[in-house]
C-alpha positions as a LaTeX table, in Angstrom:
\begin{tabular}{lrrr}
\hline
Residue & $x$ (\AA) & $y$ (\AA) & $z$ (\AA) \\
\hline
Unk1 & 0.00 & 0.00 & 0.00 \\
Unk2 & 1.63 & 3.33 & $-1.02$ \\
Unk3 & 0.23 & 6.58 & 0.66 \\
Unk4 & $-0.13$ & 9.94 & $-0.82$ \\
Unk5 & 2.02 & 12.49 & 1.11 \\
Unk6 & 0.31 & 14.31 & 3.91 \\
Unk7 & $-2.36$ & 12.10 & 3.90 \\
Unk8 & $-3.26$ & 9.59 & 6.68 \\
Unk9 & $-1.89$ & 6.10 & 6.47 \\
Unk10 & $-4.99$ & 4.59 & 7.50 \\
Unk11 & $-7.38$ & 6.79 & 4.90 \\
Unk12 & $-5.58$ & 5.41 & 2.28 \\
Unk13 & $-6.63$ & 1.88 & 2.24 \\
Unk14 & $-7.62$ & $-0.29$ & $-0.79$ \\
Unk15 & $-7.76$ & $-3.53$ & 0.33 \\
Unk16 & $-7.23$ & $-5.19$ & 3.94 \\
Unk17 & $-7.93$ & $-7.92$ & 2.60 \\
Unk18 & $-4.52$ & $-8.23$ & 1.02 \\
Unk19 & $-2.81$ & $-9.82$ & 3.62 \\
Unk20 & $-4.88$ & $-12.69$ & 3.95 \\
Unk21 & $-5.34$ & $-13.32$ & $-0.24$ \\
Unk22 & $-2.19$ & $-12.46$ & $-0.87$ \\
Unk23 & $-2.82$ & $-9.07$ & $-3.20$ \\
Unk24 & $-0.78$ & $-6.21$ & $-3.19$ \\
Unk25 & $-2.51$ & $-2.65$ & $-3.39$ \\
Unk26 & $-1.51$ & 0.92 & $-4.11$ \\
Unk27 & $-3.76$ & 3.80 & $-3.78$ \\
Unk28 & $-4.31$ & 7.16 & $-2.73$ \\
Unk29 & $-6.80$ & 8.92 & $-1.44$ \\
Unk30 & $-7.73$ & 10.62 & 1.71 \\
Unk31 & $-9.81$ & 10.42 & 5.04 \\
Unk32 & $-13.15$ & 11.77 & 3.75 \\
Unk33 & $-12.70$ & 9.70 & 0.70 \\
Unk34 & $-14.13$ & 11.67 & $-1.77$ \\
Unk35 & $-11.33$ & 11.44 & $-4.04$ \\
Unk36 & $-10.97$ & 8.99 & $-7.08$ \\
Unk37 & $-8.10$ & 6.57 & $-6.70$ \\
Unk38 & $-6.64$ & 3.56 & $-8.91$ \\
Unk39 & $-5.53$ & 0.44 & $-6.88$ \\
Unk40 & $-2.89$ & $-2.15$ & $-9.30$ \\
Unk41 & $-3.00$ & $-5.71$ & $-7.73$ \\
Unk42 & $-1.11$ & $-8.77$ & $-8.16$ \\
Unk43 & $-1.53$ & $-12.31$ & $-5.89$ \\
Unk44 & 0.20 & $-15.17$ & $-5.61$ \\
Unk45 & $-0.98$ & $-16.72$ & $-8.48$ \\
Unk46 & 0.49 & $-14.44$ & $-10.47$ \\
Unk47 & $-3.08$ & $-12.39$ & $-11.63$ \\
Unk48 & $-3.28$ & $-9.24$ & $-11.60$ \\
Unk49 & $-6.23$ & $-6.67$ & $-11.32$ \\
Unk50 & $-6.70$ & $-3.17$ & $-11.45$ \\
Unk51 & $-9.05$ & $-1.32$ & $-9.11$ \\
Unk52 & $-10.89$ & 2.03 & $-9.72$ \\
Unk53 & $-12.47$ & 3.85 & $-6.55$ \\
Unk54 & $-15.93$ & 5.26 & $-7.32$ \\
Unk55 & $-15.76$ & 7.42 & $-4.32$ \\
Unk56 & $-18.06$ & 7.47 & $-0.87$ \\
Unk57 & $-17.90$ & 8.93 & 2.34 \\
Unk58 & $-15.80$ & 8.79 & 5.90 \\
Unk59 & $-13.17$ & 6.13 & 4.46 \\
Unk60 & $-15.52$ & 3.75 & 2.50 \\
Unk61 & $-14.81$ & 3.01 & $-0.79$ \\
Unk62 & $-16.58$ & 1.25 & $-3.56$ \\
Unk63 & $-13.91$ & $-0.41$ & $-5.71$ \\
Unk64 & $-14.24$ & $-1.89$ & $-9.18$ \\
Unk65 & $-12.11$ & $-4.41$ & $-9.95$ \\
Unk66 & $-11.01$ & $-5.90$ & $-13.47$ \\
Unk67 & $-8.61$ & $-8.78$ & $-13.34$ \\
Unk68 & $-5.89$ & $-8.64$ & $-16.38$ \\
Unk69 & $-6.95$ & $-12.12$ & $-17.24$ \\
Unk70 & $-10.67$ & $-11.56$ & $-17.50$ \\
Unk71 & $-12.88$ & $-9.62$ & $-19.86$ \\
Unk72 & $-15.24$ & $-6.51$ & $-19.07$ \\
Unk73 & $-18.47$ & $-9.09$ & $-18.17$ \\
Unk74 & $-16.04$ & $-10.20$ & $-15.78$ \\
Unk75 & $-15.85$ & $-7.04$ & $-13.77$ \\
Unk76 & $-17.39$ & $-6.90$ & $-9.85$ \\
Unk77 & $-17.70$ & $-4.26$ & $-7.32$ \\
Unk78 & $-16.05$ & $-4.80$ & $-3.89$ \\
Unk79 & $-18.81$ & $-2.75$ & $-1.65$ \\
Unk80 & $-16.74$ & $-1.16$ & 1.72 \\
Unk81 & $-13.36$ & $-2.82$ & 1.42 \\
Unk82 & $-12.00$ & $-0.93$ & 4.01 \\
Unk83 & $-12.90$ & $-3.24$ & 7.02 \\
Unk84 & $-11.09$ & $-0.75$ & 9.85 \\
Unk85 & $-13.21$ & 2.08 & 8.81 \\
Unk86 & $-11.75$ & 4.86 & 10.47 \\
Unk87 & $-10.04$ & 3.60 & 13.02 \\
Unk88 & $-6.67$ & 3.97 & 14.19 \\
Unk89 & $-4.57$ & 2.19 & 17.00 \\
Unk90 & $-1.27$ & 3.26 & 18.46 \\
Unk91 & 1.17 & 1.74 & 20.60 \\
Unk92 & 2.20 & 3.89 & 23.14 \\
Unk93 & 5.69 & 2.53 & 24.16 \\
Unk94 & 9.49 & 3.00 & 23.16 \\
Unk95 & 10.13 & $-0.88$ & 24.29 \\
Unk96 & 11.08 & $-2.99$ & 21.85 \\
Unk97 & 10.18 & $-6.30$ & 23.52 \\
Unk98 & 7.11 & $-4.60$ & 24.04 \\
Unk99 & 6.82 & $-4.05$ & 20.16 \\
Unk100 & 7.88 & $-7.50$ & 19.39 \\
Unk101 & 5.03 & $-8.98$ & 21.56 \\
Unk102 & 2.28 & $-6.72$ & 20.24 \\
Unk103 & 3.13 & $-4.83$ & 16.52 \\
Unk104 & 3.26 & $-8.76$ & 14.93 \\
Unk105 & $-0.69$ & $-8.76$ & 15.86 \\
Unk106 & $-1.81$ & $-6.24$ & 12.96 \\
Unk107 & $-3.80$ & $-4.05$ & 15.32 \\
Unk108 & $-1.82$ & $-1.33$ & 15.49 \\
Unk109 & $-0.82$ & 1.24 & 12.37 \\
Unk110 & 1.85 & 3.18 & 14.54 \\
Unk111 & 3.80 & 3.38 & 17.73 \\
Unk112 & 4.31 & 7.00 & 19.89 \\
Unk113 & 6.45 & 8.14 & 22.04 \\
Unk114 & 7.58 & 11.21 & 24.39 \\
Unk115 & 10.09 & 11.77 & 26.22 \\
Unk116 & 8.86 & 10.60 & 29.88 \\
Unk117 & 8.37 & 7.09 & 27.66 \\
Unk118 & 11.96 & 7.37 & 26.62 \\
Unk119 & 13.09 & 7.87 & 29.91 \\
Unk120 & 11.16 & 5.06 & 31.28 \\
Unk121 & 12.01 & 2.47 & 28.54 \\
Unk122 & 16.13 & 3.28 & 28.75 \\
Unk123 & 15.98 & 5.01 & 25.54 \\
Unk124 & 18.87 & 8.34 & 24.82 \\
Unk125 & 16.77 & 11.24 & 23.75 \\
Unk126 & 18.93 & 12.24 & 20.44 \\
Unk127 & 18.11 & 12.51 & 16.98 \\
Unk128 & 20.78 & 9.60 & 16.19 \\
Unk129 & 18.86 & 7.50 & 19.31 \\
Unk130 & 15.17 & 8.24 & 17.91 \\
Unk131 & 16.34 & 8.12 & 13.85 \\
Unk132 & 17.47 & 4.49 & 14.83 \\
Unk133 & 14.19 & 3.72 & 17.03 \\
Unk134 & 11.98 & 5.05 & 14.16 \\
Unk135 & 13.59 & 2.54 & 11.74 \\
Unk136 & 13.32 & $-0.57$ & 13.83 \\
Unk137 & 9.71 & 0.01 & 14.20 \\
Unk138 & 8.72 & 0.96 & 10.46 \\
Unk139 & 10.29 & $-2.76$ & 9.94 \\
Unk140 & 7.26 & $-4.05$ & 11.00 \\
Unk141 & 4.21 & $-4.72$ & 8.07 \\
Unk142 & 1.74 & $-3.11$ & 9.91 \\
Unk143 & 3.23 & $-0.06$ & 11.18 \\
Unk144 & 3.33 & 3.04 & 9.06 \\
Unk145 & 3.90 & 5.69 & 10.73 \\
Unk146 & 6.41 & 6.51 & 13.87 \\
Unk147 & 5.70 & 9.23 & 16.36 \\
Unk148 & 8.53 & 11.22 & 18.21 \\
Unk149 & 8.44 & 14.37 & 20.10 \\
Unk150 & 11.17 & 17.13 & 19.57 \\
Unk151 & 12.47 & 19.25 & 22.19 \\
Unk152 & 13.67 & 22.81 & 22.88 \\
Unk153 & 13.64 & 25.84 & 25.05 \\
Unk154 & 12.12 & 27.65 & 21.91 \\
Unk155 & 10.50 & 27.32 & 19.19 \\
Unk156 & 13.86 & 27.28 & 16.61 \\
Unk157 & 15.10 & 25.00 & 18.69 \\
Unk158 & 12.22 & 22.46 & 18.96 \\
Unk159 & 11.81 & 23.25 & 14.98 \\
Unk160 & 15.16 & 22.34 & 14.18 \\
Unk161 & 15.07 & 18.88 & 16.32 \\
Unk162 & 12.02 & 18.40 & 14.55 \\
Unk163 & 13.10 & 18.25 & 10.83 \\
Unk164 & 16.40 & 16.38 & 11.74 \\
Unk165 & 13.69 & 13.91 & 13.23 \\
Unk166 & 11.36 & 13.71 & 10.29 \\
Unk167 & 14.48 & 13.88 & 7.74 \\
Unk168 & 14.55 & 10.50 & 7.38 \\
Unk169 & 10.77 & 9.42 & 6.73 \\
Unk170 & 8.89 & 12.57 & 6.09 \\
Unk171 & 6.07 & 10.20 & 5.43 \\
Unk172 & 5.96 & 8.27 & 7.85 \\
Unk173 & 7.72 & 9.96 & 11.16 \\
Unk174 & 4.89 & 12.45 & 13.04 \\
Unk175 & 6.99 & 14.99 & 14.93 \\
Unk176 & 5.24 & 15.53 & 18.28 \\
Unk177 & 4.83 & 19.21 & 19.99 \\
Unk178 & 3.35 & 20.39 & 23.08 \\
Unk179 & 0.47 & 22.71 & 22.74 \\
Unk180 & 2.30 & 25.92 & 24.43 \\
Unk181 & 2.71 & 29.12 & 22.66 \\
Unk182 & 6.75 & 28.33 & 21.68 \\
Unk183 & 5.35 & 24.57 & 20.40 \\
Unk184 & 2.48 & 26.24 & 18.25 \\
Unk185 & 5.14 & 28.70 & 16.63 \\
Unk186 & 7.85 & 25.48 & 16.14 \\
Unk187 & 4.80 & 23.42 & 14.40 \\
Unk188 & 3.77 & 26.30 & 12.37 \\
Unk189 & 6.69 & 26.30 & 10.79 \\
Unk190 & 7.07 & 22.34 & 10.82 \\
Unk191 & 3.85 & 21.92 & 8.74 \\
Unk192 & 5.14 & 24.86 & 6.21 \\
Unk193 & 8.41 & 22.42 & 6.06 \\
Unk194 & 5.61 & 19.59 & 4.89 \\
Unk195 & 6.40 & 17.58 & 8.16 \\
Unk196 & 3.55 & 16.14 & 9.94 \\
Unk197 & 2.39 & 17.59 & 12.94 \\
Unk198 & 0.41 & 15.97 & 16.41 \\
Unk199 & $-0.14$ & 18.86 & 18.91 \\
Unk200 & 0.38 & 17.31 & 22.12 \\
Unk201 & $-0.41$ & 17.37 & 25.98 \\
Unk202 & $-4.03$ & 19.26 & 24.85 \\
Unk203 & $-6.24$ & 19.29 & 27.81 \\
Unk204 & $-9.41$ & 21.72 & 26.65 \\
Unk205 & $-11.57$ & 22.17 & 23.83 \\
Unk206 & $-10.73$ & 25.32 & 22.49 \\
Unk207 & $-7.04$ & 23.79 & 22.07 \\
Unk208 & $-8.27$ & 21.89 & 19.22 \\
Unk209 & $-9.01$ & 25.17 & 17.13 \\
Unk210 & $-5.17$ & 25.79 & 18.05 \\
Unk211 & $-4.41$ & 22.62 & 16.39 \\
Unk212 & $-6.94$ & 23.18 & 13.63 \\
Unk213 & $-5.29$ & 26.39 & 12.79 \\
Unk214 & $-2.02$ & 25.59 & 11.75 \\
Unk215 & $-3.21$ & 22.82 & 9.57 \\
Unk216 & $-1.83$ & 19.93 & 12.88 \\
Unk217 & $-2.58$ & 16.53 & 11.53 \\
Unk218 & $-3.18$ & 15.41 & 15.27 \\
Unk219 & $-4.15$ & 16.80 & 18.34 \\
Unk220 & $-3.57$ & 14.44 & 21.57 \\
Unk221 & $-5.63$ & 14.93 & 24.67 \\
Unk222 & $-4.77$ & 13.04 & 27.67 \\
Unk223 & $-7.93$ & 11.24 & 29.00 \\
Unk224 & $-6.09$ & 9.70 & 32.42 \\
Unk225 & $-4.74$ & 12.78 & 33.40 \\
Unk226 & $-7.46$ & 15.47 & 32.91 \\
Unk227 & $-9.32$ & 12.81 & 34.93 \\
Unk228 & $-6.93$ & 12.76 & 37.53 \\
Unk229 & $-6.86$ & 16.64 & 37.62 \\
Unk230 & $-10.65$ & 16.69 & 38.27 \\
Unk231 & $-11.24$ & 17.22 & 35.08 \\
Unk232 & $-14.21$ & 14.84 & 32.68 \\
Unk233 & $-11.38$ & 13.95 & 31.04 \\
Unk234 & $-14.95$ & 11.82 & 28.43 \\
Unk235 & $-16.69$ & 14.60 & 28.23 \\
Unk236 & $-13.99$ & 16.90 & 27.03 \\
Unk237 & $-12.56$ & 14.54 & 24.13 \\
Unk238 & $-16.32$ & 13.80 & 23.01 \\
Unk239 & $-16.44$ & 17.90 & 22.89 \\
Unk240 & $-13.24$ & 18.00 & 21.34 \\
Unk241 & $-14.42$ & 15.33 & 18.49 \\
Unk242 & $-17.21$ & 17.48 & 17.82 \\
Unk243 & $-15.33$ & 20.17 & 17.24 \\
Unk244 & $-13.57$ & 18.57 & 14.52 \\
Unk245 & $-16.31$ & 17.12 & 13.12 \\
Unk246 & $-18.29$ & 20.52 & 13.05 \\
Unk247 & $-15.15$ & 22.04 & 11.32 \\
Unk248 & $-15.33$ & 19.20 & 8.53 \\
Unk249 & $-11.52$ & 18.88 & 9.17 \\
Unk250 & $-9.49$ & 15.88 & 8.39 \\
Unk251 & $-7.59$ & 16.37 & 11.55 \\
Unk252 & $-7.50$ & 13.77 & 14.31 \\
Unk253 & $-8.25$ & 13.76 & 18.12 \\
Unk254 & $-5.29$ & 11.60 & 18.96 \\
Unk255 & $-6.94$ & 9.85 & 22.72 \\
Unk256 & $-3.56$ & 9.22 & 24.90 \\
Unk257 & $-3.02$ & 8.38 & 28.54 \\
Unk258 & $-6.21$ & 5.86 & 28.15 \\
Unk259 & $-6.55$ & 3.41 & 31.84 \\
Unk260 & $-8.91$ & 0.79 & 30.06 \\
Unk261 & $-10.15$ & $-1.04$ & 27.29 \\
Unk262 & $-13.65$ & 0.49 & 28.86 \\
Unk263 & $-12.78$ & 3.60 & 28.00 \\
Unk264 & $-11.80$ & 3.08 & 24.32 \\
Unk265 & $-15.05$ & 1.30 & 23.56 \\
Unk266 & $-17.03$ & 4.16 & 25.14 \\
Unk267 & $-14.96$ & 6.49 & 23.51 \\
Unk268 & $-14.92$ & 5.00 & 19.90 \\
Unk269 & $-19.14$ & 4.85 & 20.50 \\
Unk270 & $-19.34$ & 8.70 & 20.60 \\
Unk271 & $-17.65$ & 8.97 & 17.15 \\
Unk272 & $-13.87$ & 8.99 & 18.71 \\
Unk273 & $-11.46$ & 6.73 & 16.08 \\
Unk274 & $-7.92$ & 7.25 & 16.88 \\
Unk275 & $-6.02$ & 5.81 & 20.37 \\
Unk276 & $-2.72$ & 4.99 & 21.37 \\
Unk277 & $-2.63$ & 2.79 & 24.08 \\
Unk278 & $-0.03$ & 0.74 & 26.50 \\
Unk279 & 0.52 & $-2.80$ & 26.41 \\
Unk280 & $-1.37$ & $-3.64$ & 29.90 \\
Unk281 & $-4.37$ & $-1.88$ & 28.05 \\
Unk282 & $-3.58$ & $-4.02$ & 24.99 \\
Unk283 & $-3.75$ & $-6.81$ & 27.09 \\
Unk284 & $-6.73$ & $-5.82$ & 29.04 \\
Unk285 & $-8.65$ & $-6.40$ & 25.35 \\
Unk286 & $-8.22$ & $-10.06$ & 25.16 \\
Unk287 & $-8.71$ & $-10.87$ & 29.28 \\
Unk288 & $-12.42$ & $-11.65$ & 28.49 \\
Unk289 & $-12.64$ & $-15.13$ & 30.57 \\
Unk290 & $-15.84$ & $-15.91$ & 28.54 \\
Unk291 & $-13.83$ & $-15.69$ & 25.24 \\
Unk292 & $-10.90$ & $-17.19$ & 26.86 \\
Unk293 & $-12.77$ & $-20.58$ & 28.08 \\
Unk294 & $-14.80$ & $-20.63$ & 24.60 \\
Unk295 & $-11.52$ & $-20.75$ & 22.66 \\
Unk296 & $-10.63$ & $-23.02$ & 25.01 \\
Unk297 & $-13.84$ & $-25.54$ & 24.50 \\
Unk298 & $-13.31$ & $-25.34$ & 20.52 \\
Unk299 & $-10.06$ & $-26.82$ & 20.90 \\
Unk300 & $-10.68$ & $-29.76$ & 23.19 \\
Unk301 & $-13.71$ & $-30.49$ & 20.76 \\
Unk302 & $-11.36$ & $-30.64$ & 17.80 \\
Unk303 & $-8.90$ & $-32.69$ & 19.45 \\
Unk304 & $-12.63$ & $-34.53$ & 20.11 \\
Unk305 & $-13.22$ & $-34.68$ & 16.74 \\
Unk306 & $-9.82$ & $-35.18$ & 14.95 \\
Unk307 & $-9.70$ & $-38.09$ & 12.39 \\
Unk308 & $-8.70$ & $-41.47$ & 14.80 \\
Unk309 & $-5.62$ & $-43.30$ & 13.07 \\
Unk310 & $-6.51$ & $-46.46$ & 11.64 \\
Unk311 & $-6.52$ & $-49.56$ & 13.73 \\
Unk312 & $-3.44$ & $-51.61$ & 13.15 \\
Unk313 & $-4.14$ & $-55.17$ & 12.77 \\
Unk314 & $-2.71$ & $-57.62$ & 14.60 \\
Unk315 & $-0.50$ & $-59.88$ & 12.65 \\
Unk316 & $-0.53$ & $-63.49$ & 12.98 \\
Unk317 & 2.59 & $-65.31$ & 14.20 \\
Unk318 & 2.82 & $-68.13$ & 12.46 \\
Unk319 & 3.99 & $-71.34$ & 14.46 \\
Unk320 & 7.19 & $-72.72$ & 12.53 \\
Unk321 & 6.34 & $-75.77$ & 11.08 \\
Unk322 & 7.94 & $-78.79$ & 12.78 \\
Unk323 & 9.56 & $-81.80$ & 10.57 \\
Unk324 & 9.00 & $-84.75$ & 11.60 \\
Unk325 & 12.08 & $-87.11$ & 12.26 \\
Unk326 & 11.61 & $-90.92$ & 10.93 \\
Unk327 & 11.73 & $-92.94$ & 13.90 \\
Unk328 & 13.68 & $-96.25$ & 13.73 \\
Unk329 & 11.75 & $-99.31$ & 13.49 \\
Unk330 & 11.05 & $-100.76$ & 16.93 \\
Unk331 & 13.26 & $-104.10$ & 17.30 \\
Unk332 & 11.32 & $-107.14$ & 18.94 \\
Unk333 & 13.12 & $-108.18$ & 21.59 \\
Unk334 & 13.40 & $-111.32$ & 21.94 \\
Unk335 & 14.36 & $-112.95$ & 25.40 \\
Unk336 & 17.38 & $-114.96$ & 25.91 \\
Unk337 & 15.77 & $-117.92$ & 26.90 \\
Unk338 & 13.13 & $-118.26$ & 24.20 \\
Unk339 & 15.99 & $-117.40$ & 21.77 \\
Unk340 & 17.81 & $-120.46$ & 23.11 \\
Unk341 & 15.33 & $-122.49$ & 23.01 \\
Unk342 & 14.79 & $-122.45$ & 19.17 \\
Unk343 & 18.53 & $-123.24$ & 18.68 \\
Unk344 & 19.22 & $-126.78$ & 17.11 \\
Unk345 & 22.00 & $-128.19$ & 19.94 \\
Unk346 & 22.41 & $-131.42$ & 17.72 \\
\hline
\end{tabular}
């Protein structure tokens, strides 16, 4: 899947389906999905198939597909290919055990990071350090995009850290930037650069216009510690995603510094799409015990059910076959005295 540039990694899907059929796609197009796009596909059989998006709304896509090998009565529609929809999972974590345990699962399209997660996963806070970090993780299939947080007592000098950041994958690295006055100026200038911009540590509504403005791709509230301030860390994100919606912008409400799976699902019912999360909270979304003991049950039935090996019959030892010895001829014997007496003496 190739992305256009600027344009969210997850808006630009043709196919999902690719990984499990073995097609390739390329497309572009962008969140709303109003654009036209062309998707060129080839399998493992060696067919290929060309794609045209008709066009619908909030990331759904009608595609029709022609396969090279077919003729134009052969043509279908794929109806809503994009099984994620919107939605957009992050790791939240700067392990990389941690991202070998949970990037291989295909949930999640990026990892984040900040600085207080560098400093609590051992990781040097230097453009060489994070250059290196945001390669190891784009190695992964799912992951496209990388997100690292520059740093500065101004705004030239967080601007500067954040172009030697992106430098390397303008596409795919997100340079992070707090929501202060200093960090609005440093992403101003980062988005007239054409780097991609998340507005961070945003705690109020009216911080998403801020974001908005300069043309941010992201803006991340923190939902765990607006709560623990007092705050309804819910109500203001739903507020904030309404905001955004109202505005008809393509920009995302980034939810960070989420406690429970709970929350997500709450969140992602009021129209929320895009999370990063830990790995406990990862976890916490497959602890079900009812989904846990069913998966269970289907495997002792198949192990119930597997074909039996055939019963081995039991072969016959045969008895070797004895020969029979010739015994000699019983003798009469005769007794002395009777032979004696038959003898002539004359």
């Amino acid at each position: 899947l190739q992305r256009a540039p600027n344009a969210h990694p997850m808006t630009a899907m043709a196919c999902r389906a690719s990984r499990a059929c073995g097609v390739s796609c390329s497309a572009r197009t962008t969140r709303g999905g109003a654009r036209g796009a062309r998707a060129t596909t080839s399998s493992a059989s060696g067919k290929t198939a060309s794609a045209t998006r008709l066009g619908a709304g909030a990331g759904r896509a009608t595609w029709t597909v022609r396969s090279a090998l077919t003729t134009p009565q052969d043509e279908y529609e794929l109806d809503e290919v994009d099984y994620r929809g919107n939605l957009c999972l992050f790791l939240d974590s700067a392990d990389e055990e941690t991202w070998n345990a949970w990037l291989p699962t295909g949930m999640f399209t990026g990892v984040t990071t900040n600085p207080a997660i560098l400093e609590r996963d051992g990781v040097e806070c230097s453009v060489e350090s994070l250059s290196e970090l945001a390669r190891n993780a784009l190695e992964f299939d799912a992951v496209t995009e990388f997100q690292v947080q520059t740093w500065g007592e101004d705004s030239d000098e967080m601007w500067k850290n954040g172009i030697a950041l992106a430098k390397r994958d303008p596409d795919a690295i997100v340079v992070k930037v707090p929501a202060t006055l200093e960090g609005i100026k440093a992403a101003n200038a980062l988005v007239a650069d054409g780097v991609r911009v998340t507005i961070t540590a945003a705690y109020a509504p009216h911080q998403v216009l801020i974001a908005a403005s300069i043309g941010a791709n992201y803006v991340a509230p923190y939902l765990g510690r607006m709560n623990d301030a007092g705050r309804d860390g819910m109500g203001t994100i739903i507020s904030m995603q309404e905001t955004v919606d109202a505005l008809e912008s393509d920009m995302r409400i980034l939810v960070a510094s989420v406690r429970t799976a709970a929350e997500l699902s709450k969140l992602a019912a009021k129209g929320c799409d895009t999370f990063t999360i830990s790995e406990k909270v990862a976890a916490e979304m497959f602890a079900d015990p009812l989904t846990t003991q069913a998966a269970l049950d289907f495997e002792n039935a198949a192990a119930r059910m597997a074909p039996k090996p055939p019963k081995e019959e039991k072969k016959k030892v045969e008895k070797p076959v004895e020969q029979s010895v010739e015994q000699p001829a019983e003798v009469e014997v005769v007794p002395a005295e009777e032979f004696t007496n038959d003898i002539d003496t004359d």
